[in-house]
């Protein structure tokens, strides 16, 4: 059982496999903060991967809220379920499938995380906007510059306000024989906005 509600669960606490990527702890913390989650909300985690965002978000919205996690990779769905079990969370439904085909079937959301969905991201953002409640938050994590460009183009045409673009570049320390050096990780751009 995880005792803390504050975001920032160490990556080592999650079950991992080589086949499924994870949004790293510090990036995940910024994403969770940008969603401004409240108790009782309905939240999608699109491209749930390891389920780390679902776990952190579920702790924020508490047992009265609901997370819907989607991934088209069976390995990711299995790993997400493992992590939900590990953190003893029962308010998360995990769906196997392409988010592009699933989103419109879902109930309306208060917040939507979109992460690592590459060439599908623009379409997923368009579909997500249809399912977000007015005042709802979208948080998109982007690595590829092509994805960033296509999402930026579409954000202005949709009903979003207060669009924020934050790039996070994390460096982590590593001990060497002569001292401690900082090793840079790839930058992640986080676009967040409110449905108008
Ligand atoms: C970078 S990972 C996400 C990591 C995750 N946020 C975490 O914390 O572990 C991206 C995930 O998106 C999934 N994905 C990509 N495109 C998708 C789509 N169109 N529908 C559903 N899942 C998708 C991939 O299978 C992968 O597991």
Short mmCIF file of C-alpha atoms and ligand atoms in Angstrom, two decimals, residues 21-23 47-53 70-73 76 97-99 115-117 120 124, ligand 1:
data_model
loop_
_atom_site.label_atom_id
_atom_site.label_comp_id
_atom_site.label_asym_id
_atom_site.label_seq_id
_atom_site.Cartn_x
_atom_site.Cartn_y
_atom_site.Cartn_z
CA UNK A 21 8.07 2.51 -21.71
CA UNK A 22 7.35 4.52 -18.55
CA UNK A 23 6.90 8.28 -18.17
CA UNK A 47 -1.36 5.36 -23.97
CA UNK A 48 -1.14 4.16 -20.37
CA UNK A 49 2.10 2.17 -20.87
CA UNK A 50 3.24 1.04 -17.41
CA UNK A 51 0.19 2.62 -15.77
CA UNK A 52 2.31 5.04 -13.73
CA UNK A 53 0.15 8.06 -14.62
CA UNK A 70 -6.24 2.75 -22.70
CA UNK A 71 -3.36 1.13 -24.59
CA UNK A 72 -3.25 -0.90 -27.78
CA UNK A 73 -0.32 -3.00 -26.57
CA UNK A 76 1.15 -2.36 -21.53
CA UNK A 97 -7.43 -1.07 -28.06
CA UNK A 98 -6.56 1.85 -30.27
CA UNK A 99 -7.59 5.06 -28.51
CA UNK A 115 1.24 10.38 -23.85
CA UNK A 116 3.59 8.78 -26.32
CA UNK A 117 0.96 8.21 -29.00
CA UNK A 120 -1.88 9.29 -33.71
CA UNK A 124 -6.45 11.64 -30.35
C1 LIG B 1 5.48 6.45 -23.75
S1 LIG B 1 4.29 5.20 -23.48
C2 LIG B 1 3.35 5.90 -22.19
C3 LIG B 1 3.95 5.73 -20.85
C4 LIG B 1 2.96 5.90 -19.73
N1 LIG B 1 2.44 7.26 -19.64
C5 LIG B 1 3.58 5.48 -18.41
O1 LIG B 1 3.57 6.27 -17.48
O2 LIG B 1 4.10 4.38 -18.34
C6 LIG B 1 3.18 5.34 -24.82
C7 LIG B 1 2.14 4.25 -24.87
O3 LIG B 1 1.14 4.65 -25.81
C8 LIG B 1 0.65 3.50 -26.45
N2 LIG B 1 -0.04 3.96 -27.68
C9 LIG B 1 0.52 4.60 -28.75
N3 LIG B 1 -0.43 4.92 -29.65
C10 LIG B 1 -1.62 4.46 -29.15
C11 LIG B 1 -2.97 4.47 -29.63
N4 LIG B 1 -3.29 5.02 -30.79
N5 LIG B 1 -3.93 3.91 -28.85
C12 LIG B 1 -3.62 3.31 -27.66
N6 LIG B 1 -2.35 3.28 -27.17
C13 LIG B 1 -1.37 3.84 -27.89
C14 LIG B 1 1.89 2.62 -26.64
O4 LIG B 1 1.55 1.27 -26.80
C15 LIG B 1 2.68 2.91 -25.34
O5 LIG B 1 2.43 1.94 -24.36
#
